[in-house]
mmCIF file of C-alpha atoms in Angstrom:
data_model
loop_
_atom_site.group_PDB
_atom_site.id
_atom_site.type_symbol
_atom_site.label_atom_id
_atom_site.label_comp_id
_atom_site.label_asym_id
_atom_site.label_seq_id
_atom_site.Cartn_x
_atom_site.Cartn_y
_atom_site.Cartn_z
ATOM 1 C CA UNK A 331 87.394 -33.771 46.272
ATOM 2 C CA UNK A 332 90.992 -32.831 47.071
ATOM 3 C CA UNK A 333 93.329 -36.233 47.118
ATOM 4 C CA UNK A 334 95.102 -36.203 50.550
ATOM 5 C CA UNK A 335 98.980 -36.010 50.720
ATOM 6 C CA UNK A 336 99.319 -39.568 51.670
ATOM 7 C CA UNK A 337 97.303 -40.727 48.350
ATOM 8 C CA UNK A 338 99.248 -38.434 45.782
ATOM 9 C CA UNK A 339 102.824 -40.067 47.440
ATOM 10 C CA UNK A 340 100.778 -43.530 46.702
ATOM 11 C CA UNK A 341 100.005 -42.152 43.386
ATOM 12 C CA UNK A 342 103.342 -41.177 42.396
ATOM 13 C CA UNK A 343 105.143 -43.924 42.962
ATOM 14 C CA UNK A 344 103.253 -46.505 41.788
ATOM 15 C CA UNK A 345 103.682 -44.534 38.599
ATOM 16 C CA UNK A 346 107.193 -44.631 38.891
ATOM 17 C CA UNK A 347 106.934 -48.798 38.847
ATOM 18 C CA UNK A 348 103.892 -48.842 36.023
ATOM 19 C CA UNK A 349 101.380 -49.638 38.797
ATOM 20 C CA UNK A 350 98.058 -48.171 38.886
ATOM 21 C CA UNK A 351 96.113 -46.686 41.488
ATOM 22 C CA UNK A 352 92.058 -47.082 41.482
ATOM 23 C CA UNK A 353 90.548 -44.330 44.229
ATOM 24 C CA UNK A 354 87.121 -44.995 45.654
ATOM 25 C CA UNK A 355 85.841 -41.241 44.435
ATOM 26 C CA UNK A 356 83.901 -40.949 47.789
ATOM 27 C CA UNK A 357 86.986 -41.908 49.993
ATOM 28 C CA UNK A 358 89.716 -41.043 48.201
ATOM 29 C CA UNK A 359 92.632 -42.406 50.777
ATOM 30 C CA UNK A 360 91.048 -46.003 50.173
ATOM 31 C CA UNK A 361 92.521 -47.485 46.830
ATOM 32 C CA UNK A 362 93.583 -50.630 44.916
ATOM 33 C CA UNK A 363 96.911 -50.744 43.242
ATOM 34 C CA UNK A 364 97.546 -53.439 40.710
ATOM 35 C CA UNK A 365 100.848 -53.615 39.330
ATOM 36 C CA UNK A 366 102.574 -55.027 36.004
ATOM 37 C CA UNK A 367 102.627 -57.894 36.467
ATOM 38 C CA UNK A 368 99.023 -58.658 37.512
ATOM 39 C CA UNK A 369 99.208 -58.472 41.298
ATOM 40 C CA UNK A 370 96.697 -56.281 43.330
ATOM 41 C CA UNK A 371 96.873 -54.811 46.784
ATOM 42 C CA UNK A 372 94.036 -52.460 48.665
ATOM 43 C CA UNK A 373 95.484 -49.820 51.026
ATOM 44 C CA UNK A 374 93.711 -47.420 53.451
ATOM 45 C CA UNK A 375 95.581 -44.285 53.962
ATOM 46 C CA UNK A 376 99.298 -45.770 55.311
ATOM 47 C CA UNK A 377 98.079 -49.170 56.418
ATOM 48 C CA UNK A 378 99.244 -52.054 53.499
ATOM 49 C CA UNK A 379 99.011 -55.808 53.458
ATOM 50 C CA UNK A 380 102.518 -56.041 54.007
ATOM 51 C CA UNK A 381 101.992 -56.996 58.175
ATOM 52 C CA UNK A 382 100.057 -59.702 58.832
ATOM 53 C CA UNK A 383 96.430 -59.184 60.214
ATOM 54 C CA UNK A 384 97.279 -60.460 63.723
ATOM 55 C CA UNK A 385 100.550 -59.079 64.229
ATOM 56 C CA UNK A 386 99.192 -55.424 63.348
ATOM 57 C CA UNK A 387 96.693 -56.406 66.261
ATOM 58 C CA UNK A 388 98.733 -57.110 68.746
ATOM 59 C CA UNK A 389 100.522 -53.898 67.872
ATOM 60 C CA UNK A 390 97.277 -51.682 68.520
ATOM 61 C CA UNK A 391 96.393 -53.609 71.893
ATOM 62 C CA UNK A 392 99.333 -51.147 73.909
ATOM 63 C CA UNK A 393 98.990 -54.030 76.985
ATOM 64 C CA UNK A 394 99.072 -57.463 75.034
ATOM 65 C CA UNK A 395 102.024 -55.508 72.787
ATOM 66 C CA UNK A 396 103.819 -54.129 75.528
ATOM 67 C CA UNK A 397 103.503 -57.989 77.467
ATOM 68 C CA UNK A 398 105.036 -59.301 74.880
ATOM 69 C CA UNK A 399 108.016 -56.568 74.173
ATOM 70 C CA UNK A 400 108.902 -57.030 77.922
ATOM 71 C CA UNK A 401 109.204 -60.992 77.482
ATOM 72 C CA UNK A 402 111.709 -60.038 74.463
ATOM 73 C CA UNK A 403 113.666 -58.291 77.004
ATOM 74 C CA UNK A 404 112.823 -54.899 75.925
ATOM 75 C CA UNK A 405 112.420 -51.621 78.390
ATOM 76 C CA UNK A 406 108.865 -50.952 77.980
ATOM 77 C CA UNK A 407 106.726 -48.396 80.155
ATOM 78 C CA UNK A 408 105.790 -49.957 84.087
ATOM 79 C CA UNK A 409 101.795 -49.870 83.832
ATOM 80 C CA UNK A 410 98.535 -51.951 84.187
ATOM 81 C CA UNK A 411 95.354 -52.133 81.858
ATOM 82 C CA UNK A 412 92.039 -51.250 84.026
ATOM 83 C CA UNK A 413 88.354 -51.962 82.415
ATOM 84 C CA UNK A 414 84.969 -50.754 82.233
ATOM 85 C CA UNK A 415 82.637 -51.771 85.162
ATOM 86 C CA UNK A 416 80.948 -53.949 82.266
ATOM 87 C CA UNK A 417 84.008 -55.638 81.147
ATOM 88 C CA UNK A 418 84.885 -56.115 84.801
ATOM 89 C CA UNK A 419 82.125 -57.933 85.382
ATOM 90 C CA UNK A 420 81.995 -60.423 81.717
ATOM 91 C CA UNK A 421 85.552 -61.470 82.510
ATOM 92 C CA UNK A 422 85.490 -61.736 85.918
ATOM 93 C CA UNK A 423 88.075 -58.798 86.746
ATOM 94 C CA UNK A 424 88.232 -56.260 89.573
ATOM 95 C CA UNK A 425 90.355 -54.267 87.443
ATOM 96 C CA UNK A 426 87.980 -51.101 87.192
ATOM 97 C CA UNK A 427 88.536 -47.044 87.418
ATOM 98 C CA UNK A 428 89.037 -47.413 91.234
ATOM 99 C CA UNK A 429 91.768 -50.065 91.388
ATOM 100 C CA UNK A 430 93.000 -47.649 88.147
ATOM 101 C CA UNK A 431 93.470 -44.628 90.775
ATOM 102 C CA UNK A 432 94.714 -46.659 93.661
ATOM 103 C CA UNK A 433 97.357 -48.162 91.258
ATOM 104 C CA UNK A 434 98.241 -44.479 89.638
ATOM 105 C CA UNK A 435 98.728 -43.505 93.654
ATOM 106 C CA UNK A 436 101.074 -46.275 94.224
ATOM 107 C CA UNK A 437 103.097 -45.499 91.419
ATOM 108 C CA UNK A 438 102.721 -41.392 92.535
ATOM 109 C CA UNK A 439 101.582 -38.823 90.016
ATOM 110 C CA UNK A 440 101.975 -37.969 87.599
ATOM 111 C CA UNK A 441 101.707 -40.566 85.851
ATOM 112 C CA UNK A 442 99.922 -41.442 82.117
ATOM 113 C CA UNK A 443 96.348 -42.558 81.114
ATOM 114 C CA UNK A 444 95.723 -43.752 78.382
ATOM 115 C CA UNK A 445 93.113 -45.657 76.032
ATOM 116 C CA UNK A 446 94.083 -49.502 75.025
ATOM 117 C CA UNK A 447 93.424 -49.628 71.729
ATOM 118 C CA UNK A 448 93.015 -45.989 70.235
ATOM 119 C CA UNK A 449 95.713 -44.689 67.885
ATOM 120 C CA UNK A 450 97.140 -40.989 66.819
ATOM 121 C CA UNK A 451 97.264 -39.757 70.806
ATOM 122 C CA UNK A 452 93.339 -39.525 71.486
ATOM 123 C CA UNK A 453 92.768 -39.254 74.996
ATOM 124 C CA UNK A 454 96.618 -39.911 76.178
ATOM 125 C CA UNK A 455 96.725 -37.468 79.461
ATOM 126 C CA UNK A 456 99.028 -36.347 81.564
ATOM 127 C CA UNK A 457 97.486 -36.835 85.468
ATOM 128 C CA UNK A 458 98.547 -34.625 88.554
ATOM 129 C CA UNK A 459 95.450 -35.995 90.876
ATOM 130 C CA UNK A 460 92.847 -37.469 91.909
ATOM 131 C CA UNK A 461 90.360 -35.423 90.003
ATOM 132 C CA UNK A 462 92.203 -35.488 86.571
ATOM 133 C CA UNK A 463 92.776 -38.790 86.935
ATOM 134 C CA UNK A 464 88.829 -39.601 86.961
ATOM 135 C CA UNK A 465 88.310 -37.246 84.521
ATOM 136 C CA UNK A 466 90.435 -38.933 81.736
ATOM 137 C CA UNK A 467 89.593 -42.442 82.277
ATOM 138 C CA UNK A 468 86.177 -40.948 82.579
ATOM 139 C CA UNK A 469 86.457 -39.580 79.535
ATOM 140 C CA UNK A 470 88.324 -42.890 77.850
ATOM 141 C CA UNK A 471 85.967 -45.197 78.907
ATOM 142 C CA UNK A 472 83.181 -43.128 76.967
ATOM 143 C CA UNK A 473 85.010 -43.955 73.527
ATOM 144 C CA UNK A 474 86.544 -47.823 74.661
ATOM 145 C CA UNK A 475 86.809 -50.405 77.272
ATOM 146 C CA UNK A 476 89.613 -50.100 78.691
ATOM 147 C CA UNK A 477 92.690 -47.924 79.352
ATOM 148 C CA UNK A 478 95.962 -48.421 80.949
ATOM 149 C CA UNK A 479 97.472 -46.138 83.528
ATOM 150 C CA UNK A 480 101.428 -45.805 83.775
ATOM 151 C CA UNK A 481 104.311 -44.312 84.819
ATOM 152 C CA UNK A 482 105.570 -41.097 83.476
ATOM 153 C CA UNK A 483 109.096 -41.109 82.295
ATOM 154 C CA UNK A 484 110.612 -38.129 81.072
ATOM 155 C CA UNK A 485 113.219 -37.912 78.089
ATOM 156 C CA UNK A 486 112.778 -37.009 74.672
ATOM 157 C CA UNK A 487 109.724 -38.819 72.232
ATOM 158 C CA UNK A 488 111.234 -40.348 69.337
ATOM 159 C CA UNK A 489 109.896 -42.518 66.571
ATOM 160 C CA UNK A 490 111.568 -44.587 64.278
ATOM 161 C CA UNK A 491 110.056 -45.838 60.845
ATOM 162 C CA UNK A 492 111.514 -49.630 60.229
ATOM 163 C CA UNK A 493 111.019 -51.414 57.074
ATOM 164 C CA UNK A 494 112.768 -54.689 57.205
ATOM 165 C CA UNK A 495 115.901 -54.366 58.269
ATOM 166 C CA UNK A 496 116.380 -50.681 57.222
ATOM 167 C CA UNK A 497 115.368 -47.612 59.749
ATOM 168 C CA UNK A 498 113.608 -45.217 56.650
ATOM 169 C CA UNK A 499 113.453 -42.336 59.371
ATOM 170 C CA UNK A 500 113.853 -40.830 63.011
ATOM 171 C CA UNK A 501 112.495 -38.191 64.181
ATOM 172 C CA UNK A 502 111.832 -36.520 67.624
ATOM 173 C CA UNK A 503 108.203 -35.317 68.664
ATOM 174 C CA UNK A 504 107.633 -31.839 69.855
ATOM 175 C CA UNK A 505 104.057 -31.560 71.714
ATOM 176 C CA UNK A 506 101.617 -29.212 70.601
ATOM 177 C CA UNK A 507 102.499 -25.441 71.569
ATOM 178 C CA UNK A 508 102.652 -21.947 70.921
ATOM 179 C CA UNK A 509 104.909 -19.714 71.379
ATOM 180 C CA UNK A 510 104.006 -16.163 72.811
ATOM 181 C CA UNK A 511 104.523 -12.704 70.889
ATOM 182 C CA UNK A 512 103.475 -10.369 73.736
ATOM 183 C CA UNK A 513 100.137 -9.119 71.640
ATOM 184 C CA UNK A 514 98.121 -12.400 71.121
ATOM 185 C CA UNK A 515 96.467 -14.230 73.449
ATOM 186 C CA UNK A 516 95.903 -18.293 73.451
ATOM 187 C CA UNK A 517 93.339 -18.362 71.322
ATOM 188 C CA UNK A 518 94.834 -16.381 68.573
ATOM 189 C CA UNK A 519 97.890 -17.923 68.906
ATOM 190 C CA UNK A 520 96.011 -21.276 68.182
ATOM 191 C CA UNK A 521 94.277 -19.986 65.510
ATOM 192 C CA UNK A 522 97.377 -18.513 63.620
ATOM 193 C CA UNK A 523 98.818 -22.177 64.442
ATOM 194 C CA UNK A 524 95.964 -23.958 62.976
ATOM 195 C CA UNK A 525 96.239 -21.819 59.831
ATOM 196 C CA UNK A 526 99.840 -22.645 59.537
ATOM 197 C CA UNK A 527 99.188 -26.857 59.580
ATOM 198 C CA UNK A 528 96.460 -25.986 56.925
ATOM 199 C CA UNK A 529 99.004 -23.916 54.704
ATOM 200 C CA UNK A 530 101.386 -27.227 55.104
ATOM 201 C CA UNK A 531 98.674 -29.393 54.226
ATOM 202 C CA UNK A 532 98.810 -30.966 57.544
ATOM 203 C CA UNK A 533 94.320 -29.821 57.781
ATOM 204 C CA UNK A 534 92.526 -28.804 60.331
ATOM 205 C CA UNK A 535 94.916 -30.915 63.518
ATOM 206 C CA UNK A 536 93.844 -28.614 66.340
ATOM 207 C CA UNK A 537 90.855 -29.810 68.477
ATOM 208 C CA UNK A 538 90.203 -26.013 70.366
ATOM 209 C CA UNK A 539 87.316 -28.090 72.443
ATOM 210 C CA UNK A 540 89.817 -30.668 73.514
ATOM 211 C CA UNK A 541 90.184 -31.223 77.368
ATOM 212 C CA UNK A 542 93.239 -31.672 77.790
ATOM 213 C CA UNK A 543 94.512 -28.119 76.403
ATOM 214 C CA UNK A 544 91.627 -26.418 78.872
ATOM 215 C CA UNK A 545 93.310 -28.531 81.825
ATOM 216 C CA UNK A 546 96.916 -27.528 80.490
ATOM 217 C CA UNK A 547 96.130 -24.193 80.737
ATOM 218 C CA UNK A 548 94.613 -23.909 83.813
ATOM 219 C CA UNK A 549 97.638 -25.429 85.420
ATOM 220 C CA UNK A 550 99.631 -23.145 84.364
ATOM 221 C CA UNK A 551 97.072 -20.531 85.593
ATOM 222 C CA UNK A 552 95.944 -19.531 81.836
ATOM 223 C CA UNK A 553 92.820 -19.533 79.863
ATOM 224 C CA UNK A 554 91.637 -18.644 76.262
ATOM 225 C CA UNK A 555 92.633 -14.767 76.815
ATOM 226 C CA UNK A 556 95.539 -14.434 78.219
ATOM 227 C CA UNK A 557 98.923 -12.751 76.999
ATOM 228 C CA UNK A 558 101.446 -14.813 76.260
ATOM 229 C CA UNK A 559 105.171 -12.977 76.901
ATOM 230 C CA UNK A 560 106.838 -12.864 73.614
ATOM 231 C CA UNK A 561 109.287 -15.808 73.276
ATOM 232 C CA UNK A 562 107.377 -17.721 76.081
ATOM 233 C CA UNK A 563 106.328 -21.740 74.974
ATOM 234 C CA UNK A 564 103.139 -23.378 76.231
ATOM 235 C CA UNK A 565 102.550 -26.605 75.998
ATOM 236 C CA UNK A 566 99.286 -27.085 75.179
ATOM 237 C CA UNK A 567 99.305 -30.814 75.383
ATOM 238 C CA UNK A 568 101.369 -34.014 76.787
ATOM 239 C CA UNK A 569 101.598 -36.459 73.964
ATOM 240 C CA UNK A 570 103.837 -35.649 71.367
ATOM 241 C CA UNK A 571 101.853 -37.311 68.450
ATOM 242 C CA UNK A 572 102.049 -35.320 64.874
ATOM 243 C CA UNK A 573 98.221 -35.945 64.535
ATOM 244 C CA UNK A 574 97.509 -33.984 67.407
ATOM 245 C CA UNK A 575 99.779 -30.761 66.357
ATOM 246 C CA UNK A 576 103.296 -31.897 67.304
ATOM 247 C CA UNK A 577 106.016 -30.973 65.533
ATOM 248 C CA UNK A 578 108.940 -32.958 64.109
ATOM 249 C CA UNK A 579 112.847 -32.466 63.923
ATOM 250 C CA UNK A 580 114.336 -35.274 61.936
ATOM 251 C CA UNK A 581 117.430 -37.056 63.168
ATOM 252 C CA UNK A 582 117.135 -39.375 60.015
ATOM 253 C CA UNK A 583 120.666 -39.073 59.085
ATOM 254 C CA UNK A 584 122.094 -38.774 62.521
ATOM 255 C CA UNK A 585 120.478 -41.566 64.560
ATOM 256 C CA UNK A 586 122.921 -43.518 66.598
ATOM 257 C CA UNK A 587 123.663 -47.179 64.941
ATOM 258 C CA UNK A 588 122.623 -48.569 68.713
ATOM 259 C CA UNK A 589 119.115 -46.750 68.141
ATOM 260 C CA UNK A 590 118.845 -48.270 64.534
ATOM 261 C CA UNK A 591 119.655 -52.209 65.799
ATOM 262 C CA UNK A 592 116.964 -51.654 68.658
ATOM 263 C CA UNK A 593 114.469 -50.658 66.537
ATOM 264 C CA UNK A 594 114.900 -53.021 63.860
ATOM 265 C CA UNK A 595 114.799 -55.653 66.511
ATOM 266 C CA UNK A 596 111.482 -55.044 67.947
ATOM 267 C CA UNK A 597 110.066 -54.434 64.603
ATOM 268 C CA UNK A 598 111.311 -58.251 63.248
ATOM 269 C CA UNK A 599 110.421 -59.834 67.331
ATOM 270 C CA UNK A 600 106.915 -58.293 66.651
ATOM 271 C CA UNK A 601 106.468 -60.232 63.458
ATOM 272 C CA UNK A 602 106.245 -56.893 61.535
ATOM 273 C CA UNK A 603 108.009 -55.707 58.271
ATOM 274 C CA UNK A 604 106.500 -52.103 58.795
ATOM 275 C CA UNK A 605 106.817 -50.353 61.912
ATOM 276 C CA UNK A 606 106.765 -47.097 63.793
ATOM 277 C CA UNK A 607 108.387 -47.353 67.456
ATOM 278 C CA UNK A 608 108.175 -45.208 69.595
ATOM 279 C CA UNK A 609 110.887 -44.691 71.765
ATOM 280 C CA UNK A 610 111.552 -42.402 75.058
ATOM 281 C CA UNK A 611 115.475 -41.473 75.869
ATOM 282 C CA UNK A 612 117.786 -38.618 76.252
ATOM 283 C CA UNK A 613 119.667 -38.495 72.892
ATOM 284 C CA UNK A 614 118.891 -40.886 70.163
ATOM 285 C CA UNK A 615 122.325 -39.578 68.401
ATOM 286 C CA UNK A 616 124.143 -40.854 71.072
ATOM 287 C CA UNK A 617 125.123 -44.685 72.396
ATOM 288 C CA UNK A 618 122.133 -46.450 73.995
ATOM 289 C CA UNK A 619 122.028 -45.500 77.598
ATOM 290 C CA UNK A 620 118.483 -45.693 78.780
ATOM 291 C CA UNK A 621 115.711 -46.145 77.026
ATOM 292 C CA UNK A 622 112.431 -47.205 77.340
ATOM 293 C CA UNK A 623 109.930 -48.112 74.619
ATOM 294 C CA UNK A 624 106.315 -46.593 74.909
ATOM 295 C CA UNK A 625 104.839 -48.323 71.966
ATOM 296 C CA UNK A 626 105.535 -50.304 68.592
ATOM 297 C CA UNK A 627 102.969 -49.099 65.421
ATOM 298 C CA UNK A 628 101.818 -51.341 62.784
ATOM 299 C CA UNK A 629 100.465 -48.551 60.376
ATOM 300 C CA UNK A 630 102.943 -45.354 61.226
ATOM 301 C CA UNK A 631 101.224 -42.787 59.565
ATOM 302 C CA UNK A 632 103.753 -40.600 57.790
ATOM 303 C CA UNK A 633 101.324 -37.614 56.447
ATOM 304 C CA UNK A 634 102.019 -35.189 59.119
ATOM 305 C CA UNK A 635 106.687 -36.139 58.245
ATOM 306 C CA UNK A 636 105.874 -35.884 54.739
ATOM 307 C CA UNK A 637 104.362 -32.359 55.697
ATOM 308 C CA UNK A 638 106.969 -31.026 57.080
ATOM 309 C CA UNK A 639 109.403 -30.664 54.011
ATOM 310 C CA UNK A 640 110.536 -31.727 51.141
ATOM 311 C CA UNK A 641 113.553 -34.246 51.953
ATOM 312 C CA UNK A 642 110.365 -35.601 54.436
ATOM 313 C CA UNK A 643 108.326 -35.862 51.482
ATOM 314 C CA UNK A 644 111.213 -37.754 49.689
ATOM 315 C CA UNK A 645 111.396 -40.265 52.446
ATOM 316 C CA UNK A 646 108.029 -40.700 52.869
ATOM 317 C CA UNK A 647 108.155 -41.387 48.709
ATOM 318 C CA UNK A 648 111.294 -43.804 49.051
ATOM 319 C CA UNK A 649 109.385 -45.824 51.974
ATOM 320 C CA UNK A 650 106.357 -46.455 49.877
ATOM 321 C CA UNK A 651 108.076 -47.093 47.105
ATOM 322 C CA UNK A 652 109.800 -50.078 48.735
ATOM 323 C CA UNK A 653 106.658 -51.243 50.455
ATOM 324 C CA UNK A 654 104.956 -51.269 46.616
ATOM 325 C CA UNK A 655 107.848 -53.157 44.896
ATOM 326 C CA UNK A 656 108.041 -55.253 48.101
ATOM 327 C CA UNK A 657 104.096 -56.274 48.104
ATOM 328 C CA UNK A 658 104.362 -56.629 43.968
ATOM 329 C CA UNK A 659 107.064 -59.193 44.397
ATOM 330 C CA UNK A 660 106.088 -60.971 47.436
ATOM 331 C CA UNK A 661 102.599 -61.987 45.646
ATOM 332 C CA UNK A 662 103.978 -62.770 42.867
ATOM 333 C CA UNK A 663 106.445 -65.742 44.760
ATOM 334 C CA UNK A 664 103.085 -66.829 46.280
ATOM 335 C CA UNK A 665 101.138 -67.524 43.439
ATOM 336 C CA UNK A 666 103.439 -69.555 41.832
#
């Protein structure tokens, strides 16, 4: 079974500090590292011990974390969690799909729908109506109970990696897309896409049976065969996440010091050491002007960075290695 990107980086630099790594054979991005000096620590793809259990929580719950970012006197996203018609009913809420579309109307489309609790982009849509509207929360409220509809802002996607007080990388998200060459049509281009993640070792990212794309398309009057003009981008979907075929352009070394003291901020006021945040504005170079904060993550995934080159991959080794030497140490105070 082929180790996965994220495990070899593990690998690696736990050599580097005379740890060793112990796979499960069956699932090989589930481990157990024990170092020198006796210490162990399990980790699961990117997610460590070094957050606490309930912080990481209130990280994946986008309404409780957002609540609380917006009492810190951060700009978070304007939106409203809305439940299944069996959730509505256990708590006592008349917060279902209905009061979901009257809300999205009173905010005006389009606006964003989204699960509550489901990471790496799943299901985050993009609504012009009433009929897409149904059909995403629909389509949410299949996989989870609840999902929050909210204002769409536009500006640039931008996530910044925090450990501690240090930002260990920026970089802005590109949505998934092709780009025409006058000969293909959509599908092809996909295909030849899909290949090109798979030579990167970024797998198989592209979900051709995904609704969203279809609904994309068809909005822009497109389907499966047509010709794409050479030169011409389509957007294939709305959220910019790497795990759904976004791309990345890094702005590591040129993020504004403003940018770097925001995110650093968030990341301590959530009670995290590790953090992704996710952050819409302009220019992330320049002085903080606007900004508003569509999420804080307590496991950033950094396979699909670490994909994209090899001062990524560097990073992405550097980060780890920190989070290693940091969980070898911290033990160690505790147990004596």
């Amino acid at each position: 079974m082929e180790t996965p990107l994220i495990t070899s980086i593990i690998q690696k630099v736990a050599e580097e500090i005379g740890a060793v790594v112990l796979l499960d054979p069956e699932c090989t991005f589930m481990g157990l590292i024990t170092f020198k000096n006796g210490n162990k620590t399990f980790f699961r793809t990117s997610r460590f011990s070094i957050n606490s259990s309930g912080s990481v929580a209130i990280a994946k719950d986008k309404g409780v974390s957002s609540f609380f970012m917006n009492k810190f006197g951060y700009k978070v996203t304007e939106g409203k969690t809305f439940f299944s018609e069996e959730l509505c009913e256990e708590i006592g809420n008349s917060r279902n799909i209905d009061a979901g579309f009257y809300y999205a109307k009173d905010l005006g489309f389009p606006v964003i729908v989204k699960p509550i609790n489901l990471s790496q982009g799943v299901f985050v849509t993009k609504v012009h109506n009433k009929q897409e509207y149904y059909q995403a929360a629909k389509k949410i409220l299949q996989k989870t109970s609840g999902f929050i509809v909210e204002r769409f802002y536009s500006g640039n996607d931008y996530r910044i990696v925090v450990l501690d007080d240090e930002v260990v990388s920026a970089y802005q998200r590109i949505p998934l897309l092709i780009m025409g060459d006058g000969q293909s049509n959509v599908l092809q281009l996909m295909q030849q896409k899909q290949e090109t993640f798979i030579k990167n070792g970024r797998k198989e990212i592209i979900d051709f049976e995904d609704y969203r794309i279809k609904k994309n398309l068809r909005r822009r009057k497109l389907n499966f065969n047509s010709i794409i003009p050479k030169n011409n981008i389509v957007y294939l979907l709305d959220n910019a996440n790497l795990s759904t075929g976004g791309e990345a352009i890094d702005f590591t070394e040129n993020i504004h010091p403003d940018f770097q003291k925001l995110a650093v901020s968030i990341t301590k006021d959530m009670e995290l050491r590790l953090a992704g945040v996710d952050i819409l504005t302009s220019d992330i170079t320049s002085p903080i002007v606007d900004y508003t904060i569509i999420e804080v993550n307590g496991a950033p995934s950094l396979t699909h960075y670490a994909s994209f080159g090899e001062v990524q991959t560097k990073r992405v080794e550097n980060l780890y290695l920190k989070v290693l030497k940091a969980l070898e140490n911290e033990n160690h105070r505790e147990k004596h």
